PDB file of C-alpha atoms in Angstrom:
ATOM      1  CA  ASP A1359       6.841   1.031 -30.017  1.00  0.00           C
ATOM      2  CA  ILE A1360       8.368   0.321 -26.607  1.00  0.00           C
ATOM      3  CA  CYS A1361      11.856  -0.092 -28.079  1.00  0.00           C
ATOM      4  CA  ALA A1362      11.733   3.427 -29.517  1.00  0.00           C
ATOM      5  CA  LEU A1363      10.402   4.864 -26.251  1.00  0.00           C
ATOM      6  CA  ILE A1364      13.160   3.243 -24.211  1.00  0.00           C
ATOM      7  CA  GLY A1365      15.706   4.527 -26.719  1.00  0.00           C
ATOM      8  CA  LEU A1366      14.440   8.076 -26.174  1.00  0.00           C
ATOM      9  CA  ILE A1367      14.701   7.773 -22.393  1.00  0.00           C
ATOM     10  CA  LYS A1368      18.215   6.396 -22.668  1.00  0.00           C
ATOM     11  CA  ASN A1369      19.673   8.647 -25.327  1.00  0.00           C
ATOM     12  CA  ASP A1370      17.765  11.947 -25.391  1.00  0.00           C
ATOM     13  CA  THR A1371      19.548  14.531 -23.246  1.00  0.00           C
ATOM     14  CA  ASN A1372      16.416  16.667 -22.799  1.00  0.00           C
ATOM     15  CA  GLU A1373      14.935  15.803 -19.407  1.00  0.00           C
ATOM     16  CA  ALA A1374      11.518  17.168 -20.433  1.00  0.00           C
ATOM     17  CA  THR A1375      11.445  14.571 -23.211  1.00  0.00           C
ATOM     18  CA  LYS A1376      12.357  11.829 -20.754  1.00  0.00           C
ATOM     19  CA  VAL A1377       9.411  12.864 -18.540  1.00  0.00           C
ATOM     20  CA  GLN A1378       6.986  12.764 -21.487  1.00  0.00           C
ATOM     21  CA  VAL A1379       8.223   9.332 -22.586  1.00  0.00           C
ATOM     22  CA  MET A1380       7.963   7.890 -19.069  1.00  0.00           C
ATOM     23  CA  ASN A1381       4.408   9.239 -18.855  1.00  0.00           C
ATOM     24  CA  ALA A1382       3.617   7.510 -22.158  1.00  0.00           C
ATOM     25  CA  ILE A1383       4.921   4.156 -20.844  1.00  0.00           C
ATOM     26  CA  VAL A1384       2.887   4.504 -17.631  1.00  0.00           C
ATOM     27  CA  GLU A1385      -0.238   5.275 -19.675  1.00  0.00           C
ATOM     28  CA  ARG A1386       0.313   2.194 -21.863  1.00  0.00           C
ATOM     29  CA  ILE A1387       0.621  -0.079 -18.827  1.00  0.00           C
ATOM     30  CA  GLN A1388      -2.483   1.437 -17.225  1.00  0.00           C
ATOM     31  CA  MET A1389      -4.499   1.084 -20.461  1.00  0.00           C
ATOM     32  CA  LEU A1390      -4.032  -2.689 -20.442  1.00  0.00           C
ATOM     33  CA  PRO A1391      -6.432  -4.801 -18.330  1.00  0.00           C
ATOM     34  CA  PRO A1392      -5.016  -4.994 -14.767  1.00  0.00           C
ATOM     35  CA  ARG A1393      -3.189  -8.253 -13.974  1.00  0.00           C
ATOM     36  CA  SER A1394      -3.930  -9.532 -17.491  1.00  0.00           C
ATOM     37  CA  GLN A1395      -1.491 -11.571 -19.549  1.00  0.00           C
ATOM     38  CA  MET A1396      -1.243  -8.621 -21.935  1.00  0.00           C
ATOM     39  CA  GLN A1397      -0.155  -6.303 -19.133  1.00  0.00           C
ATOM     40  CA  LEU A1398       2.332  -8.819 -17.734  1.00  0.00           C
ATOM     41  CA  SER A1399       3.798  -9.435 -21.190  1.00  0.00           C
ATOM     42  CA  PHE A1400       4.239  -5.704 -21.790  1.00  0.00           C
ATOM     43  CA  GLN A1401       5.893  -5.227 -18.379  1.00  0.00           C
ATOM     44  CA  ASN A1402       8.209  -8.189 -18.868  1.00  0.00           C
ATOM     45  CA  TYR A1403       9.186  -7.130 -22.390  1.00  0.00           C
ATOM     46  CA  ALA A1404      10.026  -3.609 -21.218  1.00  0.00           C
ATOM     47  CA  ILE A1405      12.110  -5.067 -18.392  1.00  0.00           C
ATOM     48  CA  SER A1406      13.947  -7.387 -20.808  1.00  0.00           C
ATOM     49  CA  LEU A1407      14.972  -4.311 -22.818  1.00  0.00           C
ATOM     50  CA  GLY A1408      16.762  -2.826 -19.810  1.00  0.00           C
ATOM     51  CA  LEU A1409      14.130  -0.287 -18.770  1.00  0.00           C
ATOM     52  CA  VAL A1410      14.537  -1.007 -15.043  1.00  0.00           C
ATOM     53  CA  GLU A1411      18.235  -0.143 -15.039  1.00  0.00           C
ATOM     54  CA  ILE A1412      17.603   3.074 -17.025  1.00  0.00           C
ATOM     55  CA  LEU A1413      14.865   4.202 -14.632  1.00  0.00           C
ATOM     56  CA  ILE A1414      16.946   3.425 -11.536  1.00  0.00           C
ATOM     57  CA  GLU A1415      19.735   5.563 -12.975  1.00  0.00           C
ATOM     58  CA  LEU A1416      17.293   8.462 -13.432  1.00  0.00           C
ATOM     59  CA  ALA A1417      15.752   8.021  -9.981  1.00  0.00           C
ATOM     60  CA  GLU A1418      19.237   8.156  -8.478  1.00  0.00           C
ATOM     61  CA  ASN A1419      20.994  10.801 -10.526  1.00  0.00           C
ATOM     62  CA  ALA A1420      18.540  13.011 -12.457  1.00  0.00           C
ATOM     63  CA  SER A1421      19.106  16.690 -11.683  1.00  0.00           C
ATOM     64  CA  ARG A1422      15.406  17.567 -11.457  1.00  0.00           C
ATOM     65  CA  PRO A1423      12.974  16.072  -8.894  1.00  0.00           C
ATOM     66  CA  ILE A1424      10.250  15.767 -11.562  1.00  0.00           C
ATOM     67  CA  VAL A1425      12.452  13.367 -13.553  1.00  0.00           C
ATOM     68  CA  GLN A1426      13.181  11.337 -10.414  1.00  0.00           C
ATOM     69  CA  SER A1427       9.458  11.309  -9.587  1.00  0.00           C
ATOM     70  CA  ASN A1428       8.440  10.000 -12.995  1.00  0.00           C
ATOM     71  CA  ALA A1429      11.165   7.365 -12.960  1.00  0.00           C
ATOM     72  CA  LEU A1430       9.864   6.089  -9.594  1.00  0.00           C
ATOM     73  CA  LEU A1431       6.278   6.146 -10.877  1.00  0.00           C
ATOM     74  CA  CYS A1432       7.273   4.166 -13.971  1.00  0.00           C
ATOM     75  CA  LEU A1433       9.159   1.609 -11.826  1.00  0.00           C
ATOM     76  CA  ASN A1434       6.064   1.257  -9.674  1.00  0.00           C
ATOM     77  CA  GLU A1435       3.896   0.517 -12.718  1.00  0.00           C
ATOM     78  CA  LEU A1436       6.420  -2.053 -13.971  1.00  0.00           C
ATOM     79  CA  GLY A1437       6.350  -3.874 -10.647  1.00  0.00           C
ATOM     80  CA  PHE A1438       2.651  -3.591  -9.875  1.00  0.00           C
ATOM     81  CA  SER A1439       1.018  -7.068  -9.882  1.00  0.00           C
ATOM     82  CA  ASN A1440       4.185  -8.537 -11.408  1.00  0.00           C
ATOM     83  CA  PHE A1441       6.070 -10.749  -8.965  1.00  0.00           C
ATOM     84  CA  GLU A1442       9.074 -11.324 -11.227  1.00  0.00           C
ATOM     85  CA  ALA A1443       9.425  -7.573 -11.750  1.00  0.00           C
ATOM     86  CA  LYS A1444       9.285  -6.972  -7.994  1.00  0.00           C
ATOM     87  CA  LEU A1445      12.116  -9.462  -7.469  1.00  0.00           C
ATOM     88  CA  LYS A1446      14.232  -7.745 -10.082  1.00  0.00           C
ATOM     89  CA  LEU A1447      13.544  -4.310  -8.617  1.00  0.00           C
ATOM     90  CA  TYR A1448      14.300  -5.276  -5.038  1.00  0.00           C
ATOM     91  CA  SER A1449      17.450  -7.192  -6.013  1.00  0.00           C
ATOM     92  CA  SER A1450      18.971  -3.907  -7.206  1.00  0.00           C
ATOM     93  CA  PRO A1451      21.123  -2.452  -4.393  1.00  0.00           C
ATOM     94  CA  ARG A1452      21.061   0.898  -6.195  1.00  0.00           C
ATOM     95  CA  LEU A1453      17.271   1.098  -6.059  1.00  0.00           C
ATOM     96  CA  VAL A1454      17.151   0.195  -2.363  1.00  0.00           C
ATOM     97  CA  GLU A1455      19.839   2.797  -1.660  1.00  0.00           C
ATOM     98  CA  THR A1456      17.923   5.413  -3.655  1.00  0.00           C
ATOM     99  CA  LEU A1457      14.657   4.685  -1.835  1.00  0.00           C
ATOM    100  CA  THR A1458      16.462   4.789   1.512  1.00  0.00           C
ATOM    101  CA  SER A1459      18.043   8.138   0.665  1.00  0.00           C
ATOM    102  CA  ILE A1460      14.747   9.720  -0.427  1.00  0.00           C
ATOM    103  CA  ILE A1461      12.636   8.312   2.434  1.00  0.00           C
ATOM    104  CA  SER A1462      15.200   9.175   5.123  1.00  0.00           C
ATOM    105  CA  SER A1463      15.361  12.714   3.752  1.00  0.00           C
ATOM    106  CA  THR A1464      11.544  12.908   3.802  1.00  0.00           C
ATOM    107  CA  SER A1465      11.483  11.842   7.458  1.00  0.00           C
ATOM    108  CA  SER A1466      13.854  14.687   8.356  1.00  0.00           C
ATOM    109  CA  ASN A1467      11.789  17.308   6.547  1.00  0.00           C
ATOM    110  CA  PRO A1468       9.546  19.111   9.077  1.00  0.00           C
ATOM    111  CA  ALA A1469       7.319  20.449   6.283  1.00  0.00           C
ATOM    112  CA  TYR A1470       7.404  21.203   2.564  1.00  0.00           C
ATOM    113  CA  SER A1471       7.990  24.861   1.788  1.00  0.00           C
ATOM    114  CA  GLU A1472       6.610  26.322  -1.438  1.00  0.00           C
ATOM    115  CA  GLN A1473      10.049  25.905  -2.990  1.00  0.00           C
ATOM    116  CA  GLU A1474      10.127  22.238  -1.975  1.00  0.00           C
ATOM    117  CA  ARG A1475       6.657  21.303  -3.217  1.00  0.00           C
ATOM    118  CA  ILE A1476       8.216  20.026  -6.433  1.00  0.00           C
ATOM    119  CA  CYS A1477       9.846  17.275  -4.339  1.00  0.00           C
ATOM    120  CA  LEU A1478       6.516  16.142  -2.878  1.00  0.00           C
ATOM    121  CA  ASN A1479       5.478  13.846  -5.749  1.00  0.00           C
ATOM    122  CA  ARG A1480       8.953  12.310  -5.861  1.00  0.00           C
ATOM    123  CA  ASP A1481       8.903  11.478  -2.160  1.00  0.00           C
ATOM    124  CA  GLU A1482       5.354  10.117  -2.302  1.00  0.00           C
ATOM    125  CA  ASN A1483       6.156   7.967  -5.350  1.00  0.00           C
ATOM    126  CA  ALA A1484       9.199   6.543  -3.543  1.00  0.00           C
ATOM    127  CA  ILE A1485       7.031   5.320  -0.651  1.00  0.00           C
ATOM    128  CA  TRP A1486       4.342   3.900  -2.983  1.00  0.00           C
ATOM    129  CA  LEU A1487       7.083   2.017  -4.850  1.00  0.00           C
ATOM    130  CA  LEU A1488       8.222   0.612  -1.500  1.00  0.00           C
ATOM    131  CA  ASN A1489       4.610  -0.525  -0.932  1.00  0.00           C
ATOM    132  CA  THR A1490       4.560  -2.283  -4.303  1.00  0.00           C
ATOM    133  CA  LEU A1491       7.710  -4.191  -3.365  1.00  0.00           C
ATOM    134  CA  CYS A1492       6.383  -4.947   0.123  1.00  0.00           C
ATOM    135  CA  SER A1493       3.089  -6.388  -1.118  1.00  0.00           C
ATOM    136  CA  GLN A1494       4.506  -9.755  -2.209  1.00  0.00           C
ATOM    137  CA  LEU A1495       8.159  -9.965  -1.153  1.00  0.00           C
ATOM    138  CA  TRP A1496       7.325 -11.216   2.340  1.00  0.00           C
ATOM    139  CA  GLU A1497      10.712 -12.843   2.884  1.00  0.00           C
ATOM    140  CA  GLN A1498      12.252  -9.367   2.559  1.00  0.00           C
ATOM    141  CA  HIS A1499      10.048  -7.827   5.278  1.00  0.00           C
ATOM    142  CA  PRO A1500      12.658  -8.130   8.080  1.00  0.00           C
ATOM    143  CA  VAL A1501      15.131  -6.114   5.999  1.00  0.00           C
ATOM    144  CA  MET A1502      12.421  -3.607   5.053  1.00  0.00           C
ATOM    145  CA  ILE A1503      11.474  -3.177   8.706  1.00  0.00           C
ATOM    146  CA  GLN A1504      15.075  -2.594   9.734  1.00  0.00           C
ATOM    147  CA  THR A1505      15.824  -0.266   6.819  1.00  0.00           C
ATOM    148  CA  PHE A1506      12.643   1.757   6.411  1.00  0.00           C
ATOM    149  CA  LEU A1507      10.256   1.431   9.366  1.00  0.00           C
ATOM    150  CA  PRO A1508      11.890   4.015  11.692  1.00  0.00           C
ATOM    151  CA  TYR A1509      11.691   6.612   8.889  1.00  0.00           C
ATOM    152  CA  ILE A1510       8.077   5.674   8.091  1.00  0.00           C
ATOM    153  CA  ILE A1511       6.998   6.040  11.733  1.00  0.00           C
ATOM    154  CA  LYS A1512       8.787   9.394  11.966  1.00  0.00           C
ATOM    155  CA  ILE A1513       6.930  10.664   8.876  1.00  0.00           C
ATOM    156  CA  LEU A1514       3.575   9.484  10.237  1.00  0.00           C
ATOM    157  CA  SER A1515       4.242  11.181  13.565  1.00  0.00           C
ATOM    158  CA  ASN A1516       4.878  14.545  11.874  1.00  0.00           C
ATOM    159  CA  SER A1517       1.595  16.474  11.741  1.00  0.00           C
ATOM    160  CA  SER A1518       2.978  18.761   9.014  1.00  0.00           C
ATOM    161  CA  GLN A1519       3.502  15.981   6.453  1.00  0.00           C
ATOM    162  CA  PRO A1520       1.001  15.989   3.527  1.00  0.00           C
ATOM    163  CA  ILE A1521      -1.873  13.492   3.581  1.00  0.00           C
ATOM    164  CA  GLY A1522      -0.675  11.656   0.442  1.00  0.00           C
ATOM    165  CA  ILE A1523       2.688  10.811   1.956  1.00  0.00           C
ATOM    166  CA  LYS A1524       1.088   9.783   5.251  1.00  0.00           C
ATOM    167  CA  MET A1525      -1.362   7.526   3.427  1.00  0.00           C
ATOM    168  CA  ALA A1526       1.525   5.772   1.641  1.00  0.00           C
ATOM    169  CA  CYS A1527       3.320   5.313   4.996  1.00  0.00           C
ATOM    170  CA  ALA A1528       0.224   3.931   6.736  1.00  0.00           C
ATOM    171  CA  GLN A1529      -0.330   1.479   3.901  1.00  0.00           C
ATOM    172  CA  PHE A1530       3.282   0.263   4.194  1.00  0.00           C
ATOM    173  CA  ILE A1531       2.728  -0.598   7.873  1.00  0.00           C
ATOM    174  CA  ASN A1532      -0.613  -2.205   7.025  1.00  0.00           C
ATOM    175  CA  LEU A1533       1.030  -4.443   4.405  1.00  0.00           C
ATOM    176  CA  LEU A1534       3.742  -5.498   6.854  1.00  0.00           C
ATOM    177  CA  SER A1535       1.142  -6.358   9.506  1.00  0.00           C
ATOM    178  CA  TYR A1536      -0.346  -9.197   7.422  1.00  0.00           C
ATOM    179  CA  ASN A1537       2.917 -11.125   7.696  1.00  0.00           C
ATOM    180  CA  GLU A1538       3.083 -13.054  10.985  1.00  0.00           C
ATOM    181  CA  GLN A1539       6.885 -12.782  10.948  1.00  0.00           C
ATOM    182  CA  SER A1540       6.628  -8.967  10.937  1.00  0.00           C
ATOM    183  CA  ARG A1541       4.203  -8.534  13.818  1.00  0.00           C
ATOM    184  CA  ALA A1542       6.659  -8.747  16.720  1.00  0.00           C
ATOM    185  CA  PRO A1543       8.896  -5.865  15.541  1.00  0.00           C
ATOM    186  CA  LEU A1544       5.827  -3.862  14.478  1.00  0.00           C
ATOM    187  CA  SER A1545       4.158  -4.261  17.863  1.00  0.00           C
ATOM    188  CA  GLN A1546       6.661  -1.935  19.511  1.00  0.00           C
ATOM    189  CA  TYR A1547       5.059   0.878  17.476  1.00  0.00           C
ATOM    190  CA  LEU A1548       1.485   0.022  18.477  1.00  0.00           C
ATOM    191  CA  ASP A1549       1.085   3.129  20.651  1.00  0.00           C
ATOM    192  CA  HIS A1550       2.084   5.287  17.677  1.00  0.00           C
ATOM    193  CA  LEU A1551      -0.534   3.561  15.498  1.00  0.00           C
ATOM    194  CA  ILE A1552      -3.305   4.015  18.057  1.00  0.00           C
ATOM    195  CA  ASN A1553      -2.456   7.724  18.309  1.00  0.00           C
ATOM    196  CA  ILE A1554      -2.568   7.982  14.497  1.00  0.00           C
ATOM    197  CA  ILE A1555      -6.004   6.313  14.445  1.00  0.00           C
ATOM    198  CA  LYS A1556      -7.306   8.993  16.794  1.00  0.00           C
ATOM    199  CA  THR A1557      -5.698  12.036  15.184  1.00  0.00           C
ATOM    200  CA  GLU A1558      -5.307  11.519  11.434  1.00  0.00           C
ATOM    201  CA  GLU A1559      -7.632  11.855   8.447  1.00  0.00           C
ATOM    202  CA  SER A1560      -9.773   8.910   7.450  1.00  0.00           C
ATOM    203  CA  GLU A1561      -7.586   7.005   4.940  1.00  0.00           C
ATOM    204  CA  VAL A1562      -4.495   7.218   7.158  1.00  0.00           C
ATOM    205  CA  SER A1563      -6.516   6.312  10.252  1.00  0.00           C
ATOM    206  CA  PHE A1564      -8.222   3.430   8.412  1.00  0.00           C
ATOM    207  CA  SER A1565      -4.972   1.751   7.343  1.00  0.00           C
ATOM    208  CA  SER A1566      -3.521   2.260  10.824  1.00  0.00           C
ATOM    209  CA  ALA A1567      -6.642   0.684  12.363  1.00  0.00           C
ATOM    210  CA  LEU A1568      -6.309  -2.402  10.143  1.00  0.00           C
ATOM    211  CA  ALA A1569      -2.637  -2.740  11.086  1.00  0.00           C
ATOM    212  CA  SER A1570      -3.422  -2.348  14.798  1.00  0.00           C
ATOM    213  CA  ALA A1571      -6.085  -5.067  14.579  1.00  0.00           C
ATOM    214  CA  ASN A1572      -3.631  -7.371  12.816  1.00  0.00           C
ATOM    215  CA  LEU A1573      -1.109  -6.818  15.608  1.00  0.00           C
ATOM    216  CA  GLY A1574      -3.635  -8.167  18.115  1.00  0.00           C
ATOM    217  CA  ALA A1575      -4.636  -4.894  19.726  1.00  0.00           C
ATOM    218  CA  LYS A1576      -8.001  -5.352  21.471  1.00  0.00           C
ATOM    219  CA  LEU A1577      -9.581  -2.149  20.180  1.00  0.00           C
ATOM    220  CA  ASP A1578     -13.239  -1.260  20.571  1.00  0.00           C
ATOM    221  CA  PHE A1579     -14.175   0.371  17.259  1.00  0.00           C
ATOM    222  CA  SER A1580     -17.922  -0.025  17.684  1.00  0.00           C
ATOM    223  CA  GLU A1581     -18.489   3.725  18.200  1.00  0.00           C
ATOM    224  CA  PHE A1582     -15.361   5.047  16.509  1.00  0.00           C
ATOM    225  CA  VAL A1583     -16.119   7.414  13.607  1.00  0.00           C
ATOM    226  CA  LEU A1584     -13.637   8.450  10.934  1.00  0.00           C
ATOM    227  CA  GLY A1585     -14.004  11.759   9.394  1.00  0.00           C
ATOM    228  CA  PRO A1586     -14.521  13.520   6.675  1.00  0.00           C
ATOM    229  CA  ARG A1587     -16.882  10.697   5.559  1.00  0.00           C
ATOM    230  CA  ARG A1588     -18.102  10.350   9.164  1.00  0.00           C
ATOM    231  CA  LEU A1589     -18.473   6.588   8.907  1.00  0.00           C
ATOM    232  CA  ASN A1590     -17.923   4.113  11.699  1.00  0.00           C
ATOM    233  CA  ILE A1591     -14.598   2.382  11.194  1.00  0.00           C
ATOM    234  CA  LEU A1592     -16.198  -1.087  11.208  1.00  0.00           C
ATOM    235  CA  GLN A1593     -18.608   0.102   8.505  1.00  0.00           C
ATOM    236  CA  GLU A1594     -15.569   1.285   6.528  1.00  0.00           C
ATOM    237  CA  ILE A1595     -14.013  -2.175   6.830  1.00  0.00           C
ATOM    238  CA  SER A1596     -17.265  -3.777   5.667  1.00  0.00           C
ATOM    239  CA  ASN A1597     -17.462  -1.400   2.703  1.00  0.00           C
ATOM    240  CA  ALA A1598     -13.834  -2.091   1.807  1.00  0.00           C
ATOM    241  CA  LEU A1599     -14.458  -5.854   1.860  1.00  0.00           C
ATOM    242  CA  GLN A1600     -17.514  -5.535  -0.376  1.00  0.00           C
ATOM    243  CA  SER A1601     -15.565  -3.344  -2.831  1.00  0.00           C
ATOM    244  CA  SER A1602     -12.622  -5.761  -2.847  1.00  0.00           C
ATOM    245  CA  LEU A1603     -14.957  -8.660  -3.653  1.00  0.00           C
ATOM    246  CA  ASP A1604     -16.229  -6.595  -6.593  1.00  0.00           C
ATOM    247  CA  GLN A1605     -12.600  -5.890  -7.583  1.00  0.00           C
ATOM    248  CA  SER A1606     -13.188  -2.165  -7.037  1.00  0.00           C
ATOM    249  CA  ASP A1607     -11.138   0.434  -5.223  1.00  0.00           C
ATOM    250  CA  TYR A1608     -12.286   1.888  -1.923  1.00  0.00           C
ATOM    251  CA  PRO A1609     -13.343   4.617  -1.556  1.00  0.00           C
ATOM    252  CA  ARG A1610     -14.498   4.589  -5.176  1.00  0.00           C
ATOM    253  CA  GLY A1611     -12.159   6.634  -7.349  1.00  0.00           C
ATOM    254  CA  SER A1612      -9.354   6.645  -4.760  1.00  0.00           C
ATOM    255  CA  GLY A1613      -7.167   4.048  -6.483  1.00  0.00           C
ATOM    256  CA  HIS A1614      -6.772   2.183  -3.159  1.00  0.00           C
ATOM    257  CA  PHE A1615      -7.410  -1.538  -3.606  1.00  0.00           C
ATOM    258  CA  TYR A1616      -7.760  -3.927  -0.676  1.00  0.00           C
ATOM    259  CA  THR A1617      -7.341  -7.708  -0.666  1.00  0.00           C
ATOM    260  CA  PRO A1618     -10.318  -9.748   0.662  1.00  0.00           C
ATOM    261  CA  TRP A1619      -8.345 -12.299   2.670  1.00  0.00           C
ATOM    262  CA  LYS A1620      -6.260  -9.580   4.312  1.00  0.00           C
ATOM    263  CA  LEU A1621      -9.377  -7.672   5.365  1.00  0.00           C
ATOM    264  CA  CYS A1622     -10.770 -10.921   6.776  1.00  0.00           C
ATOM    265  CA  ILE A1623      -7.721 -11.164   9.067  1.00  0.00           C
ATOM    266  CA  SER A1624      -8.578  -7.754  10.532  1.00  0.00           C
ATOM    267  CA  ILE A1625     -12.281  -8.619  10.832  1.00  0.00           C
ATOM    268  CA  ASN A1626     -11.511 -11.928  12.555  1.00  0.00           C
ATOM    269  CA  ASN A1627      -9.212 -10.201  15.051  1.00  0.00           C
ATOM    270  CA  LEU A1628     -11.688  -7.393  15.753  1.00  0.00           C
ATOM    271  CA  CYS A1629     -14.427  -9.957  16.457  1.00  0.00           C
ATOM    272  CA  CYS A1630     -12.671 -10.910  19.680  1.00  0.00           C
ATOM    273  CA  LEU A1631     -14.509  -8.018  21.375  1.00  0.00           C
ATOM    274  CA  GLN A1632     -18.246  -8.332  21.972  1.00  0.00           C
ATOM    275  CA  ARG A1633     -19.023  -4.699  21.128  1.00  0.00           C
ATOM    276  CA  ASN A1634     -17.272  -5.057  17.761  1.00  0.00           C
ATOM    277  CA  ARG A1635     -19.241  -8.251  17.078  1.00  0.00           C
ATOM    278  CA  GLU A1636     -22.507  -6.486  17.867  1.00  0.00           C
ATOM    279  CA  LYS A1637     -21.654  -3.653  15.485  1.00  0.00           C
ATOM    280  CA  PHE A1638     -20.606  -6.070  12.737  1.00  0.00           C
ATOM    281  CA  ARG A1639     -23.909  -7.931  13.081  1.00  0.00           C
ATOM    282  CA  SER A1640     -25.853  -4.670  12.827  1.00  0.00           C
ATOM    283  CA  ILE A1641     -24.171  -3.803   9.486  1.00  0.00           C
ATOM    284  CA  ASP A1642     -24.760  -7.279   8.019  1.00  0.00           C
ATOM    285  CA  MET A1643     -21.154  -8.451   8.135  1.00  0.00           C
ATOM    286  CA  ILE A1644     -22.354 -12.078   8.288  1.00  0.00           C
ATOM    287  CA  ASN A1645     -23.817 -11.839   4.777  1.00  0.00           C
ATOM    288  CA  THR A1646     -20.713 -10.016   3.496  1.00  0.00           C
ATOM    289  CA  LEU A1647     -18.452 -12.786   4.812  1.00  0.00           C
ATOM    290  CA  ASN A1648     -20.737 -15.425   3.278  1.00  0.00           C
ATOM    291  CA  LYS A1649     -20.419 -13.612  -0.038  1.00  0.00           C
ATOM    292  CA  ALA A1650     -16.632 -13.686   0.329  1.00  0.00           C
ATOM    293  CA  LEU A1651     -16.743 -17.463   0.862  1.00  0.00           C
ATOM    294  CA  ASN A1652     -18.962 -17.883  -2.215  1.00  0.00           C
ATOM    295  CA  VAL A1653     -16.720 -15.904  -4.575  1.00  0.00           C
ATOM    296  CA  SER A1654     -13.304 -17.203  -3.488  1.00  0.00           C
ATOM    297  CA  ASN A1655     -11.750 -20.598  -2.774  1.00  0.00           C
ATOM    298  CA  GLN A1656      -8.574 -19.057  -1.390  1.00  0.00           C
ATOM    299  CA  LYS A1657      -7.325 -20.958   1.655  1.00  0.00           C
ATOM    300  CA  GLU A1658      -6.385 -17.859   3.664  1.00  0.00           C
ATOM    301  CA  LEU A1659      -9.737 -16.165   3.028  1.00  0.00           C
ATOM    302  CA  LYS A1660     -11.668 -19.276   4.104  1.00  0.00           C
ATOM    303  CA  LYS A1661      -9.602 -19.598   7.270  1.00  0.00           C
ATOM    304  CA  TYR A1662     -10.182 -16.049   8.511  1.00  0.00           C
ATOM    305  CA  ALA A1663     -13.709 -15.542   7.148  1.00  0.00           C
ATOM    306  CA  LEU A1664     -14.878 -18.763   8.810  1.00  0.00           C
ATOM    307  CA  GLY A1665     -13.132 -17.725  12.020  1.00  0.00           C
ATOM    308  CA  ALA A1666     -14.963 -14.394  11.998  1.00  0.00           C
ATOM    309  CA  LEU A1667     -18.296 -16.057  11.177  1.00  0.00           C
ATOM    310  CA  TRP A1668     -17.865 -18.529  14.028  1.00  0.00           C
ATOM    311  CA  GLN A1669     -17.387 -15.640  16.451  1.00  0.00           C
ATOM    312  CA  LEU A1670     -20.273 -13.618  14.994  1.00  0.00           C
ATOM    313  CA  CYS A1671     -22.652 -16.569  15.191  1.00  0.00           C
ATOM    314  CA  SER A1672     -21.656 -17.809  18.614  1.00  0.00           C
ATOM    315  CA  ASP A1673     -23.387 -16.917  21.845  1.00  0.00           C
ATOM    316  CA  ASP A1674     -21.819 -14.106  23.861  1.00  0.00           C
TER     317      ASP A1674
END
């Protein structure tokens, strides 16, 4: 019973118990069909019982990083795919202050020593929670850019930072790049993103490449290969679009989900270069975009998919 679980988090003084209970709540949310009415009802009921305020208190003041980490993870699950929950989370000055404190501290950390590894999950969960808030609260992007972007860029530019944290940072920039109002302030970091594309591991490079394309960078990716999978980056984008149309994560098992219409923005922008168009044609992007048009009536997807198809089908 969720009431009993929340009571344990609030009243039990044993932090190990709090961690176990938060894990149990996360598992219950994840067991329900994603974005279903059952999941939304469970999230909203938990929020109505004051769970958000309890978790923010733990994220801010718990003495052990593992408790803070689990509180942030639980907040992320409450807000995932739940717009009303996101609004409630972001309207809390305490949560924004806590995220700012953790992320600014992460940006100043040159590397995690063995003694600091326990803080790694906490810091990563803080940035993923920021991503969850960023994904729909577009009107808040200017504040997010001003508050968090300098720290995020600093983390990405640090070669000693772990891949998980860098992936969360790259995804934050990618999410911002889909908002036209965010592109001007993001563009000043374009050189950083291009350097990240060239030097980082595949998931970080992939998200940075999508963001760079959305910012209007005329990048020739026709021969660019990401490693460890050693796939051409345009093939990766095609694979991600196909997986998103099947409502699957990409790469499979990674837990990273992409949105079809957002990928179509990147594809449309990349089609401005002939060499990219030639590569897209060779990997059957025309059929993939046609599939996208057949499975979705979304206005944004139609706009950008049709724009990409027009370029792919036109004479060079």
